[in-house]
PDB file of C-alpha atoms and ligand atoms in Angstrom:
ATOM      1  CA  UNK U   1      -8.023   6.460 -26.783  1.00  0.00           C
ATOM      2  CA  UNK U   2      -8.609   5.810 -22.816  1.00  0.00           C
ATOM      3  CA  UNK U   3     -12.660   7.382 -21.680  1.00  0.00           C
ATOM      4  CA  UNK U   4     -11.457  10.077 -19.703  1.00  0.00           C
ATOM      5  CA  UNK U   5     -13.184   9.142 -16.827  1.00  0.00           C
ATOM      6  CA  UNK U   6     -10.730   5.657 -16.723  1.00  0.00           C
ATOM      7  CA  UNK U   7      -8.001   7.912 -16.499  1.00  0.00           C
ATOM      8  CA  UNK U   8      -6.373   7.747 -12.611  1.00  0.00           C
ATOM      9  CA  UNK U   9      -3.015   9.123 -11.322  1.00  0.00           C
ATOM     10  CA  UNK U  10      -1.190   8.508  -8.176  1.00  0.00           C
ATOM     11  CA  UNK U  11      -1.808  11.778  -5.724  1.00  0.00           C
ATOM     12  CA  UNK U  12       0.015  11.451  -2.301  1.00  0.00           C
ATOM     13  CA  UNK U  13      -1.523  14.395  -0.636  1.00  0.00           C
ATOM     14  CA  UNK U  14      -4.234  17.190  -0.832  1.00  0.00           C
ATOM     15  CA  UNK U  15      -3.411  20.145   0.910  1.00  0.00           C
ATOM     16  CA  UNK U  16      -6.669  22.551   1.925  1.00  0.00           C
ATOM     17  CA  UNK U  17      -5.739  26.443   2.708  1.00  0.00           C
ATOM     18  CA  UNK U  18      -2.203  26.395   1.467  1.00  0.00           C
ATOM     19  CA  UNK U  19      -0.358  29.868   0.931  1.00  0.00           C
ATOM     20  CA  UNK U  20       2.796  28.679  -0.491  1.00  0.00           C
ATOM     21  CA  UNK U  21       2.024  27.309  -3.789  1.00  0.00           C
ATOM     22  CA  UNK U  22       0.650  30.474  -6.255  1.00  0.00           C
ATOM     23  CA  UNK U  23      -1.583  33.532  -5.033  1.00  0.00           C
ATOM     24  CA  UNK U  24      -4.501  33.404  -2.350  1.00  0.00           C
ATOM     25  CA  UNK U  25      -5.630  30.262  -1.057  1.00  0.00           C
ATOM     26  CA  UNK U  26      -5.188  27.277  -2.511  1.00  0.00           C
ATOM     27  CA  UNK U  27      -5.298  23.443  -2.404  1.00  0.00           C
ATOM     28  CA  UNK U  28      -2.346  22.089  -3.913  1.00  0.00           C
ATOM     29  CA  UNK U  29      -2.788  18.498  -5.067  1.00  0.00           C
ATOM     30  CA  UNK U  30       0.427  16.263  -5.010  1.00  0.00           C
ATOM     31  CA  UNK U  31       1.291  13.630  -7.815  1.00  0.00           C
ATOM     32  CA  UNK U  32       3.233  10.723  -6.892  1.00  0.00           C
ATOM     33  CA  UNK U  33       6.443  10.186  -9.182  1.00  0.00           C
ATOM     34  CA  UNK U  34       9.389  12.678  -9.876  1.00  0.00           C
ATOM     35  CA  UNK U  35      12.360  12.102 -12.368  1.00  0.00           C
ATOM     36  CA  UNK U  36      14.581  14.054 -10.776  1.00  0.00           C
ATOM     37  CA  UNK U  37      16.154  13.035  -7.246  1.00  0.00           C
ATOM     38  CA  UNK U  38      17.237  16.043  -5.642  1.00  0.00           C
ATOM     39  CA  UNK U  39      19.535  15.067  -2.888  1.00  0.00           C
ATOM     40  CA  UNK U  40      17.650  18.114  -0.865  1.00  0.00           C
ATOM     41  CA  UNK U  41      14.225  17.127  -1.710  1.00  0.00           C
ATOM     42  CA  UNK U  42      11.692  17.461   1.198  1.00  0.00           C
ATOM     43  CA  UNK U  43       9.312  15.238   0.184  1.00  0.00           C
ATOM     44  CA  UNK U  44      10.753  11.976  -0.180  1.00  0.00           C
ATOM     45  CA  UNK U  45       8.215  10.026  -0.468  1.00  0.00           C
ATOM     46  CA  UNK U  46       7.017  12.101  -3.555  1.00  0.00           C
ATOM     47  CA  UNK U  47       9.506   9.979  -5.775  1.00  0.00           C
ATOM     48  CA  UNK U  48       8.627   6.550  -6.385  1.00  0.00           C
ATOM     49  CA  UNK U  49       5.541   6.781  -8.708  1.00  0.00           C
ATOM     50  CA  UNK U  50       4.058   3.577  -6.270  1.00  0.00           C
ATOM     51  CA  UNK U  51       2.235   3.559  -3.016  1.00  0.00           C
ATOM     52  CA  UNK U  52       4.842   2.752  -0.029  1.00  0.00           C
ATOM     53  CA  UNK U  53       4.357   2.205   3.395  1.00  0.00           C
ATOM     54  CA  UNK U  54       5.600   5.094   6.297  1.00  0.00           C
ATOM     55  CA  UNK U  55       6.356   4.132   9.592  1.00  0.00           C
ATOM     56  CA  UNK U  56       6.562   6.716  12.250  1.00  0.00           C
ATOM     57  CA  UNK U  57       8.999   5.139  15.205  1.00  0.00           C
ATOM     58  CA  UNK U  58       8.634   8.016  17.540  1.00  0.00           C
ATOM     59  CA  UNK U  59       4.702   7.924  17.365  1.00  0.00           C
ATOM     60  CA  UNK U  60       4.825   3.618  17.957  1.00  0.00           C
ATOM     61  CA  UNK U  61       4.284   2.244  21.268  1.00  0.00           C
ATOM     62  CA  UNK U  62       5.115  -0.872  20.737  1.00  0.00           C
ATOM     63  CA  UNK U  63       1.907  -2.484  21.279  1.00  0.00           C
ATOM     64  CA  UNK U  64       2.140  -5.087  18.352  1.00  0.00           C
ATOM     65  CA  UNK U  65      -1.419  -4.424  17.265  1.00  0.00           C
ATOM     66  CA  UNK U  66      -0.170  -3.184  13.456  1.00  0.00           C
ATOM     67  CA  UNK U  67       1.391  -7.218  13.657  1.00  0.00           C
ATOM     68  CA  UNK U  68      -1.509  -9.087  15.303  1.00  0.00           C
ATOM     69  CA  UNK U  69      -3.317  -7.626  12.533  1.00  0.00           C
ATOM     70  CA  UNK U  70      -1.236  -7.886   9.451  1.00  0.00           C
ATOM     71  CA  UNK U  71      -1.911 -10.852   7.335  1.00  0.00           C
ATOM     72  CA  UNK U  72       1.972 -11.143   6.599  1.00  0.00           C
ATOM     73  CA  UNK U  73       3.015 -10.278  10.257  1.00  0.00           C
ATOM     74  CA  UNK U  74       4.769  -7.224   9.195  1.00  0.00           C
ATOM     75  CA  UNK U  75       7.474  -9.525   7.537  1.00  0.00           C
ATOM     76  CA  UNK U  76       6.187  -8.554   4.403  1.00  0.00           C
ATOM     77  CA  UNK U  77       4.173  -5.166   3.155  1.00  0.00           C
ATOM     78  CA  UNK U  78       1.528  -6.079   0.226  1.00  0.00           C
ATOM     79  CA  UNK U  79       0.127  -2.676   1.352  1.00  0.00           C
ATOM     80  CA  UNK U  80      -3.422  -3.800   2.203  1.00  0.00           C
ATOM     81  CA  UNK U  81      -3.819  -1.491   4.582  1.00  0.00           C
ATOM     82  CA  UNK U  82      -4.775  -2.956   8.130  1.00  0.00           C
ATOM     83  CA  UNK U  83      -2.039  -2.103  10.376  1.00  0.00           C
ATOM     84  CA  UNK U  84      -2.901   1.406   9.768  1.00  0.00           C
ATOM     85  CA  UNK U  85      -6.270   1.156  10.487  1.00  0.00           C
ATOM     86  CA  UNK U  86      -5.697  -0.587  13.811  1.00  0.00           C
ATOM     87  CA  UNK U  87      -2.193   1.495  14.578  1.00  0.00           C
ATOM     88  CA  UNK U  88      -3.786   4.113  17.918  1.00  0.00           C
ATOM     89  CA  UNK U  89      -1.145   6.155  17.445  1.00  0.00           C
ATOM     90  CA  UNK U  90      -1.231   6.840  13.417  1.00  0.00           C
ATOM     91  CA  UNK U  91       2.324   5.464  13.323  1.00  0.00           C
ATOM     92  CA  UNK U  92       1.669   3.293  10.050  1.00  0.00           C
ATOM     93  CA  UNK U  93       0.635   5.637   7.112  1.00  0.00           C
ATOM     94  CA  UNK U  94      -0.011   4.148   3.411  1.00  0.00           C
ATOM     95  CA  UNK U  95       1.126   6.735   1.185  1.00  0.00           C
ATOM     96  CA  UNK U  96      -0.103   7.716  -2.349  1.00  0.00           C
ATOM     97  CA  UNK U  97      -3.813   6.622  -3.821  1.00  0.00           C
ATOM     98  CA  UNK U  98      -5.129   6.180  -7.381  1.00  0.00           C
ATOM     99  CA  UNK U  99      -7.608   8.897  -8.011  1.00  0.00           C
ATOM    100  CA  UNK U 100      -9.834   9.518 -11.061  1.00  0.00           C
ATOM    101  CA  UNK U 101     -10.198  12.664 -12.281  1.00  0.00           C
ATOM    102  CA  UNK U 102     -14.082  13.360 -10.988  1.00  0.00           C
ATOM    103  CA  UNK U 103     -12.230  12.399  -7.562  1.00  0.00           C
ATOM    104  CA  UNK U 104      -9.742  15.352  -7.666  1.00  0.00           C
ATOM    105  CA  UNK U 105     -12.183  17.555  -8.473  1.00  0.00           C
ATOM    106  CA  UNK U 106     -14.287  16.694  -5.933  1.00  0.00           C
ATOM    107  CA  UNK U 107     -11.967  17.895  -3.044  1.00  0.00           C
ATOM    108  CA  UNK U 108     -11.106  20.840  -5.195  1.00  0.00           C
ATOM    109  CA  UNK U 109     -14.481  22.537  -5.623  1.00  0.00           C
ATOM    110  CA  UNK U 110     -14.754  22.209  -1.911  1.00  0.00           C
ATOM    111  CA  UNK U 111     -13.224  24.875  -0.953  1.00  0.00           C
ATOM    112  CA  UNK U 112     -14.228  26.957  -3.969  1.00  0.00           C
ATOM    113  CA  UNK U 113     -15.798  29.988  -1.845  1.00  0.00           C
ATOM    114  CA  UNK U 114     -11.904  30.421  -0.297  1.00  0.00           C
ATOM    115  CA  UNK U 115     -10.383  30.848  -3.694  1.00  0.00           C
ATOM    116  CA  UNK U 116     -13.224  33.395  -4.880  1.00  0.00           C
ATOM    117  CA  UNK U 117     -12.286  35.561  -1.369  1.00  0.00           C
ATOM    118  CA  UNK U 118      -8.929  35.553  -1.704  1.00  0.00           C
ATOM    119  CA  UNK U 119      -7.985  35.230  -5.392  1.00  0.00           C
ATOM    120  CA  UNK U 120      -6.674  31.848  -5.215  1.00  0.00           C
ATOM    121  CA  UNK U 121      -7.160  28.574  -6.859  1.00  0.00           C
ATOM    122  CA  UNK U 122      -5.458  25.243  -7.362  1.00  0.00           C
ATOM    123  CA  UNK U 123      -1.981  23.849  -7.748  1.00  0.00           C
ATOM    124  CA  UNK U 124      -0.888  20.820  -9.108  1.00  0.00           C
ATOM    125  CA  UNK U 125       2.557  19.992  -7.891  1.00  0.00           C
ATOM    126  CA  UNK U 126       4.639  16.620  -6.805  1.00  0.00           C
ATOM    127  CA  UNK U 127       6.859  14.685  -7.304  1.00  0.00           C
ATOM    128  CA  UNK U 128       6.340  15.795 -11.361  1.00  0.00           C
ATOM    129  CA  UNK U 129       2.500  16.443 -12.210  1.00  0.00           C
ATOM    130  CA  UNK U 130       3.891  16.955 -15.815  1.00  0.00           C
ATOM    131  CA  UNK U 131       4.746  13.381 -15.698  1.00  0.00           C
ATOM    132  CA  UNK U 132       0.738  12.751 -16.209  1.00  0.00           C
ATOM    133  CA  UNK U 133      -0.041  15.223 -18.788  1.00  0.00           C
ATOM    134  CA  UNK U 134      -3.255  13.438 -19.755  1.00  0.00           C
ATOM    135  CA  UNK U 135      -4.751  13.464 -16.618  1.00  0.00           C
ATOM    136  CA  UNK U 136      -3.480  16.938 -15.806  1.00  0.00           C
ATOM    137  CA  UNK U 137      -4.903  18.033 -18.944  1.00  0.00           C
ATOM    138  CA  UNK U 138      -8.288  16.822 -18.037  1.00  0.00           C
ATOM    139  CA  UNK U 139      -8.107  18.075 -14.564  1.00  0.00           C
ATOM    140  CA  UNK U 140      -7.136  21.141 -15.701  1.00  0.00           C
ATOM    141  CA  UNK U 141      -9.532  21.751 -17.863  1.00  0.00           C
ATOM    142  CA  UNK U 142     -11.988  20.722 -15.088  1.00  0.00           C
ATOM    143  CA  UNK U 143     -10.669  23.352 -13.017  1.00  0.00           C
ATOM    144  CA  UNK U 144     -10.872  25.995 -15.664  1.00  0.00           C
ATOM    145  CA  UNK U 145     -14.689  25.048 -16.638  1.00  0.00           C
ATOM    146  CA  UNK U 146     -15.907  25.401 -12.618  1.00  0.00           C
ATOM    147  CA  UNK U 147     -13.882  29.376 -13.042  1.00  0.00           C
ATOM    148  CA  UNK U 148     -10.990  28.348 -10.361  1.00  0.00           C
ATOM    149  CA  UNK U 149      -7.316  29.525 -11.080  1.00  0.00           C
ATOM    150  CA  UNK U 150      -5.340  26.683 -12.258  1.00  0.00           C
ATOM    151  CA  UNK U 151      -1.010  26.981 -11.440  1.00  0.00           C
ATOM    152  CA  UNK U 152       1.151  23.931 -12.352  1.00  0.00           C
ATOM    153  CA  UNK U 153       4.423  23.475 -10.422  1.00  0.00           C
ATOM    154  CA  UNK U 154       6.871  21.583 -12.089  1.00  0.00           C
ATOM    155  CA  UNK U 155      10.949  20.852 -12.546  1.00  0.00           C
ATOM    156  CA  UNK U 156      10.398  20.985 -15.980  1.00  0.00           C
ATOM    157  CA  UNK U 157      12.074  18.047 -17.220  1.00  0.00           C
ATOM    158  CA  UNK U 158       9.118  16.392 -19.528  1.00  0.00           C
ATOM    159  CA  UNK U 159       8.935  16.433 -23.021  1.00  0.00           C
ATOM    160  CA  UNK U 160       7.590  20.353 -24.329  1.00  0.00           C
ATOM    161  CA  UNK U 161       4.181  18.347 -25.969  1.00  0.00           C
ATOM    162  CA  UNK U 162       3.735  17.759 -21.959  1.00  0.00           C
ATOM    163  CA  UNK U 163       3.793  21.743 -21.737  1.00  0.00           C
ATOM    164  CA  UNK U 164       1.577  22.137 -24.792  1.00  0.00           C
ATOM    165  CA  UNK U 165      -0.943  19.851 -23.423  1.00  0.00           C
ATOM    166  CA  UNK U 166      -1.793  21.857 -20.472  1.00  0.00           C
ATOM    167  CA  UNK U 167      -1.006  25.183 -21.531  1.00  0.00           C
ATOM    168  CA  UNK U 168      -4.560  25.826 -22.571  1.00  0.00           C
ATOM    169  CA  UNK U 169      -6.067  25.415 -19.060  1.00  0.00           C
ATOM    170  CA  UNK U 170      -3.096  26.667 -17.324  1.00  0.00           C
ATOM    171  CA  UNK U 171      -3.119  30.162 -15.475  1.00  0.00           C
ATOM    172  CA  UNK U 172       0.145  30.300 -13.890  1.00  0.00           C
ATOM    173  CA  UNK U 173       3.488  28.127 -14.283  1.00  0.00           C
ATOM    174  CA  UNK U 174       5.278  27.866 -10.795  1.00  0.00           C
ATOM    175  CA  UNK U 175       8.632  26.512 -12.728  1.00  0.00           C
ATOM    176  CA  UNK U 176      11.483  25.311 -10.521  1.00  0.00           C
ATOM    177  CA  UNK U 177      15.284  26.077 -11.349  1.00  0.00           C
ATOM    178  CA  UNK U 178      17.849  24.476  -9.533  1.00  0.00           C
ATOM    179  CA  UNK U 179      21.387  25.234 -11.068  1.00  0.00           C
ATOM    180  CA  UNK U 180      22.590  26.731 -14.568  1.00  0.00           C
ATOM    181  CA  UNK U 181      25.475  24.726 -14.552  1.00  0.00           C
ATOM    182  CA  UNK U 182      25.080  21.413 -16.126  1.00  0.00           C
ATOM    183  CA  UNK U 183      27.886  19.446 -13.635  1.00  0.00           C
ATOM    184  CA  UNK U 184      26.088  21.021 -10.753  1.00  0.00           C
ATOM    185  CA  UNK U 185      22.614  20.404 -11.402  1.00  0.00           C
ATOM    186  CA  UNK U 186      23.496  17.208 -12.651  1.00  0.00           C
ATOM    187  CA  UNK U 187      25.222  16.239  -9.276  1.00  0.00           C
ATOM    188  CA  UNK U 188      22.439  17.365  -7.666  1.00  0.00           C
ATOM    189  CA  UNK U 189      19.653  16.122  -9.005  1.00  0.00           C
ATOM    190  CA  UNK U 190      20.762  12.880 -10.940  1.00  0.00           C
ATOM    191  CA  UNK U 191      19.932  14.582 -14.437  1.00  0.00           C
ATOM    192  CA  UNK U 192      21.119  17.028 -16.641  1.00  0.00           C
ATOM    193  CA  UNK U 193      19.306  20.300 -16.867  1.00  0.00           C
ATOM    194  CA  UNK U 194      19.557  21.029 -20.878  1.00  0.00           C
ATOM    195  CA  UNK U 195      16.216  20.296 -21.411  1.00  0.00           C
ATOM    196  CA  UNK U 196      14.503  21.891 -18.402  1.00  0.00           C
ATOM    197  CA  UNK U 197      16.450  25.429 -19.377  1.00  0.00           C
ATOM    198  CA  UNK U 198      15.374  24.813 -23.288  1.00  0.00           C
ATOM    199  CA  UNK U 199      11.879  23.979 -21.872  1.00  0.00           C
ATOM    200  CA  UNK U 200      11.422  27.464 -20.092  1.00  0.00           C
ATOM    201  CA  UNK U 201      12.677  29.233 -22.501  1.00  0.00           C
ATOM    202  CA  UNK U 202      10.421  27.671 -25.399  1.00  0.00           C
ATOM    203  CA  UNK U 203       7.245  28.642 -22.364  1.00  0.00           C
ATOM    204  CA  UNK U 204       8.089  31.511 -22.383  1.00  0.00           C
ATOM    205  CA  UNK U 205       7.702  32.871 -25.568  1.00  0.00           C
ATOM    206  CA  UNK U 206       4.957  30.652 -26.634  1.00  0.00           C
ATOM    207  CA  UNK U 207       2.661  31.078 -22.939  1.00  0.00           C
ATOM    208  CA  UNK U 208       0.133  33.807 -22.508  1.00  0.00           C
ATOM    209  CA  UNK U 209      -0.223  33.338 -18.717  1.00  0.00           C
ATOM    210  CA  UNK U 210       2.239  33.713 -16.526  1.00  0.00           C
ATOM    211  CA  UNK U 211       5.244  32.257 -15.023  1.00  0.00           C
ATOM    212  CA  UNK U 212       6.890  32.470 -11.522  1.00  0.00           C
ATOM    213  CA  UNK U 213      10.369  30.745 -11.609  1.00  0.00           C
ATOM    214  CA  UNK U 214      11.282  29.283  -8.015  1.00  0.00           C
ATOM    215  CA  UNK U 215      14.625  28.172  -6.786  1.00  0.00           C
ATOM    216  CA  UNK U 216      15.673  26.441  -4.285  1.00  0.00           C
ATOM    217  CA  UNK U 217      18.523  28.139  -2.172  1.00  0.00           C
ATOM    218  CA  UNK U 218      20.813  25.004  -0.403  1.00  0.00           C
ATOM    219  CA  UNK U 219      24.119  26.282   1.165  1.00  0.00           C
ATOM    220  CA  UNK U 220      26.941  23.363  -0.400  1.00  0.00           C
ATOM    221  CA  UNK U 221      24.967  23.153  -3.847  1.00  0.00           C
ATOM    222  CA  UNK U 222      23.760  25.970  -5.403  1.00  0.00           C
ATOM    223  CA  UNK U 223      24.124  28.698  -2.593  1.00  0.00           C
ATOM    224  CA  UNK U 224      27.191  30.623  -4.355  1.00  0.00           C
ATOM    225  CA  UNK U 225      27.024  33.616  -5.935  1.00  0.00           C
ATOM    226  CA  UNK U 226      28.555  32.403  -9.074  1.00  0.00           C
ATOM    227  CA  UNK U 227      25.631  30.299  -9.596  1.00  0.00           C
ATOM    228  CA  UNK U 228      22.839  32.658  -8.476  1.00  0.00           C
ATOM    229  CA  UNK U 229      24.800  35.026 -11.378  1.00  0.00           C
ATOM    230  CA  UNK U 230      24.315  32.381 -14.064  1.00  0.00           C
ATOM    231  CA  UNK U 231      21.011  31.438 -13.276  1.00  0.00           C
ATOM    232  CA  UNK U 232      20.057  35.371 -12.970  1.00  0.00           C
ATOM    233  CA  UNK U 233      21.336  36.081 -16.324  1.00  0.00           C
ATOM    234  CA  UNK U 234      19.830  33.349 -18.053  1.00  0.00           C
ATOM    235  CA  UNK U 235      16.311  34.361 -16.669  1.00  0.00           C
ATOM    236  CA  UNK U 236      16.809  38.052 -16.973  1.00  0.00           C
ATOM    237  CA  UNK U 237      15.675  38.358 -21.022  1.00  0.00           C
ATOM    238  CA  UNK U 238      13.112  35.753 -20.699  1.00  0.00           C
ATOM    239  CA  UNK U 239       9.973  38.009 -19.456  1.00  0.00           C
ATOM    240  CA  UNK U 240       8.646  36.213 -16.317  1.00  0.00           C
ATOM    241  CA  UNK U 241       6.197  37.540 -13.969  1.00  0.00           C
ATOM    242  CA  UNK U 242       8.388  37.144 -11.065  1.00  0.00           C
ATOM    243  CA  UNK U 243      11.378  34.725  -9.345  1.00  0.00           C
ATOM    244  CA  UNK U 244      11.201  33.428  -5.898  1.00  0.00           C
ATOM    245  CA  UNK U 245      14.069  32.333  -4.032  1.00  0.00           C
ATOM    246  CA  UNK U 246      13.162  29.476  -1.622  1.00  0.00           C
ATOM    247  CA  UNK U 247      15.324  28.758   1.351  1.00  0.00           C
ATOM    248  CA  UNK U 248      16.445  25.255   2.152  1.00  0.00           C
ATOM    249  CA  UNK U 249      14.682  23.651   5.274  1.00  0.00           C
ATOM    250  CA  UNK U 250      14.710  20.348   6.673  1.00  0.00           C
ATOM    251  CA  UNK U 251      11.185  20.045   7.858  1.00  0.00           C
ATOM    252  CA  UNK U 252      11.150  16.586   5.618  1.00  0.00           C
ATOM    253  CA  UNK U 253      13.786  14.560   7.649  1.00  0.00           C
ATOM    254  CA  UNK U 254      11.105  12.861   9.831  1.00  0.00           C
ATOM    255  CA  UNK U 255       9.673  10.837   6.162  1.00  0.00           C
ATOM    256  CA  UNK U 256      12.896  10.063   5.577  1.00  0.00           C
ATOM    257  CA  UNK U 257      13.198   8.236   8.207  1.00  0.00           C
ATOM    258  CA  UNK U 258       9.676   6.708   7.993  1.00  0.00           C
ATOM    259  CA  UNK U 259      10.884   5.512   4.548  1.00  0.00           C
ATOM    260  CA  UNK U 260      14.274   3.650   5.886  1.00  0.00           C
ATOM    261  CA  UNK U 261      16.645   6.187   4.424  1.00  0.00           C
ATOM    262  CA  UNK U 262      19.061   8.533   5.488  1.00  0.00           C
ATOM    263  CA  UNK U 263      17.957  12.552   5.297  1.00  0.00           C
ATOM    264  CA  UNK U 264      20.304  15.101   3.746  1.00  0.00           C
ATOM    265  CA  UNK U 265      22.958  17.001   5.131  1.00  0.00           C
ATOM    266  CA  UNK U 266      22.819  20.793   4.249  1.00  0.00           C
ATOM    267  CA  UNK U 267      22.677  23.736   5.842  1.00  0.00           C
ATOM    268  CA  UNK U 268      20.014  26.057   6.243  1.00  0.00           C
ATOM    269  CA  UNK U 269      21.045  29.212   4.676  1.00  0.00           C
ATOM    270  CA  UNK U 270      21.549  32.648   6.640  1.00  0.00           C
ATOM    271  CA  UNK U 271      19.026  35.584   6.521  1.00  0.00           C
ATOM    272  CA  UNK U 272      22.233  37.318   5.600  1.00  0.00           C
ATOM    273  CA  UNK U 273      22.803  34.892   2.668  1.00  0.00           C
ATOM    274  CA  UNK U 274      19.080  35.238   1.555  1.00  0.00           C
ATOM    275  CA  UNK U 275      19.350  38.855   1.341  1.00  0.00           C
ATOM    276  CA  UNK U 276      22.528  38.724  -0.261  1.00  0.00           C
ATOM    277  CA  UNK U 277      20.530  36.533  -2.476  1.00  0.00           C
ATOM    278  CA  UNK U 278      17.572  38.505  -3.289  1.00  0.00           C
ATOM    279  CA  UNK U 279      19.471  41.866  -3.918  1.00  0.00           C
ATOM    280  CA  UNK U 280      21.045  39.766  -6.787  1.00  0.00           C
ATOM    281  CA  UNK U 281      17.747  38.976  -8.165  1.00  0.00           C
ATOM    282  CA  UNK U 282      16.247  42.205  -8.140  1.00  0.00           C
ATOM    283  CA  UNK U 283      19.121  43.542  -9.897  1.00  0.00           C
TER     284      UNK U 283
HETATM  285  S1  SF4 I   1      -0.218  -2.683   4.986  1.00  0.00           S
HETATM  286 FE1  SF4 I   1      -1.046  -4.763   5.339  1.00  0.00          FE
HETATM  287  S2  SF4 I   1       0.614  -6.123   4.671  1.00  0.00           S
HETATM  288 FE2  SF4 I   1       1.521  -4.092   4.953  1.00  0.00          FE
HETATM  289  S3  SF4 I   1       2.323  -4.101   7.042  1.00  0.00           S
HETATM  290 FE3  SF4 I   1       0.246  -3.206   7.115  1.00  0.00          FE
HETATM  291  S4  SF4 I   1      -1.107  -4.927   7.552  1.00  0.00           S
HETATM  292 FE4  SF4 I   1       0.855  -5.800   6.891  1.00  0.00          FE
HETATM  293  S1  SF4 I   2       0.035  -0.636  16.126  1.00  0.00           S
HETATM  294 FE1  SF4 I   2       1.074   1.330  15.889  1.00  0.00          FE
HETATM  295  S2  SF4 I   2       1.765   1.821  17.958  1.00  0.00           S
HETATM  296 FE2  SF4 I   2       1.269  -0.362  17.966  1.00  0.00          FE
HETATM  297  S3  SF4 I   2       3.229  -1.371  17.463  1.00  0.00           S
HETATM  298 FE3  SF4 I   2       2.145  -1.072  15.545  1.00  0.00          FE
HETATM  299  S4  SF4 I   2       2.942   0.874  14.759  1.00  0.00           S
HETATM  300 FE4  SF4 I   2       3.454   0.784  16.926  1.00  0.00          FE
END
């Protein structure tokens, strides 16, 4: 068995004073690697489980300083690093690290004081946290010993052992549904959902804390009221805490471009639609 203090995972951001991901404030910790690709997904560069160079083109100047610099004169990326740290305009970014569990912790107990004001706590999100369930285990558990509130966001599509690995230390599940229809989700995500629905339901009869289902609304996928009606009633016996509906936005298209791809297409639904939405829900 690996020492636990050997044990890294790839994080490509830690967020201070976020109020989006569980109750209070929060830092929310993001894990590099998702096996999902949701054709949506605002965070593109959450999906490769490796480190990959951003470029920024509207922050460059052009003044060939990241190419002086770069031992392969920007022909080829081994990701070493120097272009960013000579780029003056931040237009080169490196994105993901290896951490170590003490490391994690370290910029989580930080802001410890915040959590105990405002009843918040950490969140360990992605890409797929679940897809490190040793480490998030152990950071968990971290979490739990130093008395800050522990939430785990995930798609759900990991083995349940994953889910009984971290239940223990786990406070609050922030658990993402997409579409109750197999074609759809399937189409829109590059996977089926069987196991993701079998998943929640097996949490939530066998988890003590609670569990906040989130979905994503995107008008031309899921945004229909057929859908919202099957997803509704498969949630409505299972006894969560609470269901969040999360409108579509496209404040990711900038890293898609940064990574040399093309950003999605949808449309960002209507207040009208949300409410339309929500009344469903609270049905
Ligand atoms: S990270 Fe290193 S190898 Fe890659 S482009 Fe920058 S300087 Fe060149
Ligand atoms: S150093 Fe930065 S600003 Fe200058 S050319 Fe390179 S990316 Fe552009």
């Amino acid at each position: 068995m690996q020492h636990s203090k050997e044990l890294t995972a790839t994080i490509f951001d830690i967020e201070r004073n976020s109020y989006v991901d569980g109750p209070g404030i929060r830092t929310t910790v993001f894990f590099k690697g998702c096996n999902l690709r949701c054709a949506w997904c605002h965070n593109p560069e959450s999906q490769s489980t490796v480190p990959q160079m951003m470029f920024y083109k509207n922050k460059c100047s052009g003044c060939s300083k990241c190419k002086e610099k770069c031992p392969n004169a920007l022909e080829t990326c081994d990701l070493c690093g120097k272009c960013t740290m000579y780029c003056p305009h931040d237009a080169r970014e490196i994105c993901g690290k290896e951490y170590t569990v003490n490391q994690v912790l370290r910029e989580i107990v930080k802001d410890k004081s915040f959590y105990e004001n405002s009843g918040g706590g950490v969140t360990f999100s992605g890409g797929e946290c679940m897809l490190y369930p040793d480490f998030l285990a152990e950071i968990l558990a971290a979490c739990r010993a130093a008395g800050i509130h522990t939430a785990v966001d995930t798609a759900g599509n990991v083995p349940f052992s994953h889910f009984e690995q971290v239940m223990p230390y786990t406070d609050l599940f922030l658990y993402d549904i997409k579409a109750f229809s197999e074609d759809l989700h399937h189409a829109g995500t590059g996977v089926g959902n069987q196991r993701i629905l079998e998943n929640l339901t097996r949490l939530s009869s066998a988890f003590s804390g609670k569990i906040l289902v989130r979905i994503p609304v995107i008008p031309g996928f899921n945004a229909h009221p057929d859908e919202m009606e099957k997803i509704a009633a498969f949630l409505r016996p299972l006894g969560l805490s609470g269901v969040e509906l999360l409108p579509y936005h496209r404040l990711g298209e900038h890293k898609y471009t940064a990574l040399e791809k093309s950003a999605p297409s949808y449309r960002i639904p209507t207040e009208e639609e949300m409410t339309a939405f929500r009344i469903l829900f609270d049905r």
